[in-house]
Amino acid sequence: QSVLTQPPSASGTPGQRVTISCSGSSSNIGSNTVNWYQQLPGTAPKLLIYSNNQRPSGVPDRFSGSKSGTSASLAISGLQSEDEADYYCAAWDDSLNGQNVVFGGGTKLTVL
Amino acid sequence: QVQLVQSGAEVKKPGASVKVSCKASGYTFTSYGISWVRQAPGQGLEWMGWISAYNGNTNYAQKLQGRVTMTTDTSTSTAYMELRSLRSDDTAVYYCARVEANWGCFDYWGQGTLVTVSS
């Protein structure tokens, strides 16, 4: 059971806009920034969005992130076939054990 | 360019230990931390812990406390993750990732190392 909650799947047709949600709590999303990772089949994860809504160099502006309270979301506009991948949200969590990173369970995006 | 290159696949018996390496290049090793993340077959990502390459400070996931040790060798810009008392549910791909100092995100990842635990 993941600390952050994501829908297990999402889908859309080429050109559509899809959003993926990520729900947490006051100790993680509520007090720290959210990062998103994209994992293409058979490859290592790649940083997609950091600090809630910032894109690393090279990430298309079709990808955007937002955060409100203890929830965050990733939006992909102008969906393309190469966007078919698993998407994970992550945040640092301020627990009794110190700071830990918690991940969402991942959302498998299918481009129909 | 920043690169993290991990050691090769391992097959271990239950109860054994494994040590995975992660050699960094293309940046000042001691200016960033390294986190380790694992992914069991068909499952999601699980954070294992973090080590500062600057001073060796560590923070491990509570679930793995007592079984995992993360170290660095600054002379070779290499990070290591040792997991002991292996069980079948430790079978996973193990990734190292550079921790970006300002935002705490994992901005570069190694290619992954498959560790299989089987009798």
GROMACS .gro file of C-alpha atoms in nm:
model
  231
    1GLN     CA    1   0.000   0.000   0.000
    2SER     CA    2   0.162   0.324  -0.115
    3VAL     CA    3   0.164   0.635   0.102
    4LEU     CA    4   0.063   0.852  -0.193
    5THR     CA    5  -0.251   0.750  -0.381
    6GLN     CA    6  -0.269   0.749  -0.759
    7PRO     CA    7  -0.523   0.591  -0.994
    8PRO     CA    8  -0.376   0.267  -1.129
    9SER     CA    9  -0.462   0.353  -1.487
   10ALA     CA   10  -0.551   0.637  -1.720
   11SER     CA   11  -0.607   0.659  -2.091
   12GLY     CA   12  -0.666   0.902  -2.374
   13THR     CA   13  -0.657   0.936  -2.749
   14PRO     CA   14  -0.387   1.124  -2.940
   15GLY     CA   15  -0.425   1.498  -2.901
   16GLN     CA   16  -0.638   1.471  -2.587
   17ARG     CA   17  -0.557   1.612  -2.244
   18VAL     CA   18  -0.529   1.373  -1.952
   19THR     CA   19  -0.469   1.434  -1.585
   20ILE     CA   20  -0.328   1.204  -1.318
   21SER     CA   21  -0.400   1.276  -0.953
   22CYS     CA   22  -0.183   1.214  -0.648
   23SER     CA   23  -0.323   1.235  -0.298
   24GLY     CA   24  -0.118   1.250   0.019
   25SER     CA   25  -0.124   1.398   0.367
   26SER     CA   26   0.002   1.689   0.571
   27SER     CA   27   0.336   1.519   0.641
   28ASN     CA   28   0.427   1.477   0.275
   29ILE     CA   29   0.249   1.672   0.000
   30GLY     CA   30   0.104   1.913   0.252
   31SER     CA   31   0.447   2.029   0.365
   32ASN     CA   32   0.686   1.941   0.083
   33THR     CA   33   0.704   1.977  -0.292
   34VAL     CA   34   0.592   1.710  -0.535
   35ASN     CA   35   0.799   1.551  -0.809
   36TRP     CA   36   0.678   1.340  -1.098
   37TYR     CA   37   0.865   1.064  -1.279
   38GLN     CA   38   0.797   0.898  -1.612
   39GLN     CA   39   0.900   0.538  -1.666
   40LEU     CA   40   0.888   0.410  -2.021
   41PRO     CA   41   0.864   0.032  -2.058
   42GLY     CA   42   1.188  -0.143  -1.966
   43THR     CA   43   1.374   0.173  -1.873
   44ALA     CA   44   1.477   0.363  -1.562
   45PRO     CA   45   1.248   0.637  -1.433
   46LYS     CA   46   1.308   0.989  -1.561
   47LEU     CA   47   1.239   1.316  -1.382
   48LEU     CA   48   0.940   1.483  -1.547
   49ILE     CA   49   0.828   1.757  -1.306
   50TYR     CA   50   1.000   1.888  -0.994
   51SER     CA   51   0.899   2.134  -0.724
   52ASN     CA   52   0.528   2.088  -0.806
   53ASN     CA   53   0.532   2.253  -1.147
   54GLN     CA   54   0.884   2.293  -1.283
   55ARG     CA   55   1.001   2.114  -1.595
   56PRO     CA   56   1.362   2.002  -1.632
   57SER     CA   57   1.536   2.106  -1.947
   58GLY     CA   58   1.419   1.894  -2.240
   59VAL     CA   59   1.076   1.806  -2.104
   60PRO     CA   60   0.807   1.932  -2.344
   61ASP     CA   61   0.569   2.198  -2.216
   62ARG     CA   62   0.283   1.956  -2.286
   63PHE     CA   63   0.359   1.826  -1.937
   64SER     CA   64   0.252   2.039  -1.642
   65GLY     CA   65   0.212   1.989  -1.270
   66SER     CA   66   0.015   2.152  -0.993
   67LYS     CA   67  -0.038   2.115  -0.622
   68SER     CA   68  -0.312   2.221  -0.382
   69GLY     CA   69  -0.312   2.133  -0.016
   70THR     CA   70  -0.238   1.763   0.018
   71SER     CA   71  -0.302   1.674  -0.346
   72ALA     CA   72  -0.115   1.718  -0.671
   73SER     CA   73  -0.181   1.646  -1.033
   74LEU     CA   74   0.004   1.592  -1.356
   75ALA     CA   75  -0.152   1.707  -1.681
   76ILE     CA   76  -0.048   1.598  -2.026
   77SER     CA   77  -0.192   1.792  -2.316
   78GLY     CA   78  -0.169   1.703  -2.684
   79LEU     CA   79  -0.129   1.338  -2.592
   80GLN     CA   80   0.116   1.144  -2.809
   81SER     CA   81   0.178   0.773  -2.849
   82GLU     CA   82   0.524   0.807  -2.695
   83ASP     CA   83   0.363   0.929  -2.372
   84GLU     CA   84   0.246   0.574  -2.302
   85ALA     CA   85   0.431   0.497  -1.979
   86ASP     CA   86   0.400   0.461  -1.604
   87TYR     CA   87   0.387   0.786  -1.406
   88TYR     CA   88   0.482   0.818  -1.040
   89CYS     CA   89   0.439   1.105  -0.800
   90ALA     CA   90   0.680   1.141  -0.508
   91ALA     CA   91   0.741   1.368  -0.212
   92TRP     CA   92   0.957   1.384   0.096
   93ASP     CA   93   0.770   1.285   0.408
   94ASP     CA   94   0.846   1.430   0.752
   95SER     CA   95   0.804   1.128   0.975
   96LEU     CA   96   0.928   1.032   1.320
   97ASN     CA   97   1.206   0.841   1.143
   98GLY     CA   98   1.332   1.160   0.982
   99GLN     CA   99   1.279   1.252   0.621
  100ASN     CA  100   1.179   0.973   0.386
  101VAL     CA  101   1.070   0.975   0.025
  102VAL     CA  102   0.728   0.833  -0.048
  103PHE     CA  103   0.601   0.735  -0.390
  104GLY     CA  104   0.258   0.689  -0.536
  105GLY     CA  105   0.171   0.344  -0.661
  106GLY     CA  106   0.205   0.457  -1.020
  107THR     CA  107  -0.041   0.524  -1.299
  108LYS     CA  108  -0.019   0.333  -1.625
  109LEU     CA  109  -0.110   0.566  -1.909
  110THR     CA  110  -0.244   0.407  -2.224
  111VAL     CA  111  -0.272   0.601  -2.548
  112LEU     CA  112  -0.565   0.452  -2.734
  113GLN     CA  113   2.715   1.483  -1.907
  114VAL     CA  114   2.594   1.334  -1.582
  115GLN     CA  115   2.601   0.955  -1.576
  116LEU     CA  116   2.533   0.694  -1.311
  117VAL     CA  117   2.655   0.349  -1.413
  118GLN     CA  118   2.556   0.054  -1.198
  119SER     CA  119   2.708  -0.289  -1.156
  120GLY     CA  120   2.566  -0.596  -1.327
  121ALA     CA  121   2.287  -0.836  -1.242
  122GLU     CA  122   2.322  -1.064  -0.940
  123VAL     CA  123   2.168  -1.394  -0.839
  124LYS     CA  124   2.176  -1.469  -0.468
  125LYS     CA  125   2.044  -1.737  -0.236
  126PRO     CA  126   1.813  -1.652   0.053
  127GLY     CA  127   2.009  -1.533   0.354
  128ALA     CA  128   2.301  -1.403   0.148
  129SER     CA  129   2.408  -1.042   0.097
  130VAL     CA  130   2.442  -0.831  -0.216
  131LYS     CA  131   2.639  -0.514  -0.280
  132VAL     CA  132   2.546  -0.296  -0.577
  133SER     CA  133   2.770  -0.017  -0.700
  134CYS     CA  134   2.683   0.310  -0.873
  135LYS     CA  135   2.970   0.500  -1.037
  136ALA     CA  136   2.904   0.868  -1.097
  137SER     CA  137   3.062   1.092  -1.357
  138GLY     CA  138   3.007   1.432  -1.514
  139TYR     CA  139   2.958   1.627  -1.191
  140THR     CA  140   3.118   1.697  -0.853
  141PHE     CA  141   3.029   1.381  -0.663
  142THR     CA  142   3.044   1.533  -0.315
  143SER     CA  143   2.799   1.810  -0.401
  144TYR     CA  144   2.498   1.577  -0.423
  145GLY     CA  145   2.336   1.295  -0.234
  146ILE     CA  146   2.250   0.953  -0.372
  147SER     CA  147   1.925   0.772  -0.311
  148TRP     CA  148   1.850   0.408  -0.380
  149VAL     CA  149   1.512   0.302  -0.513
  150ARG     CA  150   1.396  -0.050  -0.592
  151GLN     CA  151   1.122  -0.193  -0.806
  152ALA     CA  152   0.993  -0.547  -0.764
  153PRO     CA  153   0.873  -0.722  -1.081
  154GLY     CA  154   0.554  -0.559  -1.205
  155GLN     CA  155   0.539  -0.330  -0.901
  156GLY     CA  156   0.593   0.036  -0.824
  157LEU     CA  157   0.891   0.229  -0.694
  158GLU     CA  158   1.009   0.191  -0.334
  159TRP     CA  159   1.255   0.433  -0.173
  160MET     CA  160   1.528   0.257   0.023
  161GLY     CA  161   1.731   0.542   0.163
  162TRP     CA  162   1.970   0.827   0.104
  163ILE     CA  163   2.336   0.902   0.160
  164SER     CA  164   2.516   1.232   0.151
  165ALA     CA  165   2.825   1.201  -0.066
  166TYR     CA  166   2.960   1.505   0.118
  167ASN     CA  167   2.977   1.362   0.471
  168GLY     CA  168   2.839   1.008   0.453
  169ASN     CA  169   2.525   1.085   0.654
  170THR     CA  170   2.251   0.833   0.584
  171ASN     CA  171   1.878   0.792   0.628
  172TYR     CA  172   1.723   0.453   0.562
  173ALA     CA  173   1.365   0.349   0.509
  174GLN     CA  174   1.234   0.211   0.835
  175LYS     CA  175   1.134  -0.113   0.665
  176LEU     CA  176   1.497  -0.187   0.575
  177GLN     CA  177   1.668  -0.060   0.892
  178GLY     CA  178   1.922  -0.314   1.010
  179ARG     CA  179   1.953  -0.489   0.674
  180VAL     CA  180   2.076  -0.210   0.447
  181THR     CA  181   2.398  -0.010   0.445
  182MET     CA  182   2.478   0.271   0.202
  183THR     CA  183   2.832   0.397   0.160
  184THR     CA  184   3.033   0.611  -0.076
  185ASP     CA  185   3.393   0.615  -0.197
  186THR     CA  186   3.474   0.973  -0.289
  187SER     CA  187   3.809   0.873  -0.441
  188THR     CA  188   3.626   0.685  -0.716
  189SER     CA  189   3.293   0.876  -0.711
  190THR     CA  190   3.111   0.553  -0.641
  191ALA     CA  191   2.814   0.483  -0.418
  192TYR     CA  192   2.734   0.139  -0.279
  193MET     CA  193   2.423  -0.025  -0.142
  194GLU     CA  194   2.454  -0.348   0.056
  195LEU     CA  195   2.147  -0.550   0.148
  196ARG     CA  196   2.184  -0.842   0.389
  197SER     CA  197   1.972  -1.141   0.488
  198LEU     CA  198   1.815  -1.150   0.145
  199ARG     CA  199   1.466  -1.289   0.102
  200SER     CA  200   1.271  -1.378  -0.208
  201ASP     CA  201   1.073  -1.055  -0.184
  202ASP     CA  202   1.397  -0.859  -0.222
  203THR     CA  203   1.400  -0.968  -0.586
  204ALA     CA  204   1.385  -0.639  -0.771
  205VAL     CA  205   1.561  -0.394  -0.998
  206TYR     CA  206   1.769  -0.162  -0.781
  207TYR     CA  207   1.829   0.195  -0.900
  208CYS     CA  208   2.062   0.464  -0.774
  209ALA     CA  209   1.959   0.823  -0.834
  210ARG     CA  210   2.126   1.159  -0.780
  211VAL     CA  211   1.942   1.380  -0.532
  212GLU     CA  212   1.921   1.739  -0.652
  213ALA     CA  213   2.019   1.954  -0.358
  214ASN     CA  214   1.767   2.238  -0.385
  215TRP     CA  215   1.447   2.050  -0.460
  216GLY     CA  216   1.517   1.702  -0.334
  217CYS     CA  217   1.419   1.544  -0.663
  218PHE     CA  218   1.598   1.255  -0.831
  219ASP     CA  219   1.732   1.424  -1.141
  220TYR     CA  220   1.954   1.148  -1.281
  221TRP     CA  221   1.913   0.773  -1.250
  222GLY     CA  222   2.133   0.472  -1.302
  223GLN     CA  223   2.031   0.205  -1.550
  224GLY     CA  224   1.924  -0.036  -1.277
  225THR     CA  225   2.062  -0.362  -1.141
  226LEU     CA  226   1.848  -0.675  -1.128
  227VAL     CA  227   1.895  -0.871  -0.808
  228THR     CA  228   1.731  -1.212  -0.806
  229VAL     CA  229   1.696  -1.400  -0.480
  230SER     CA  230   1.627  -1.766  -0.536
  231SER     CA  231   1.721  -2.098  -0.383
   0.00000   0.00000   0.00000
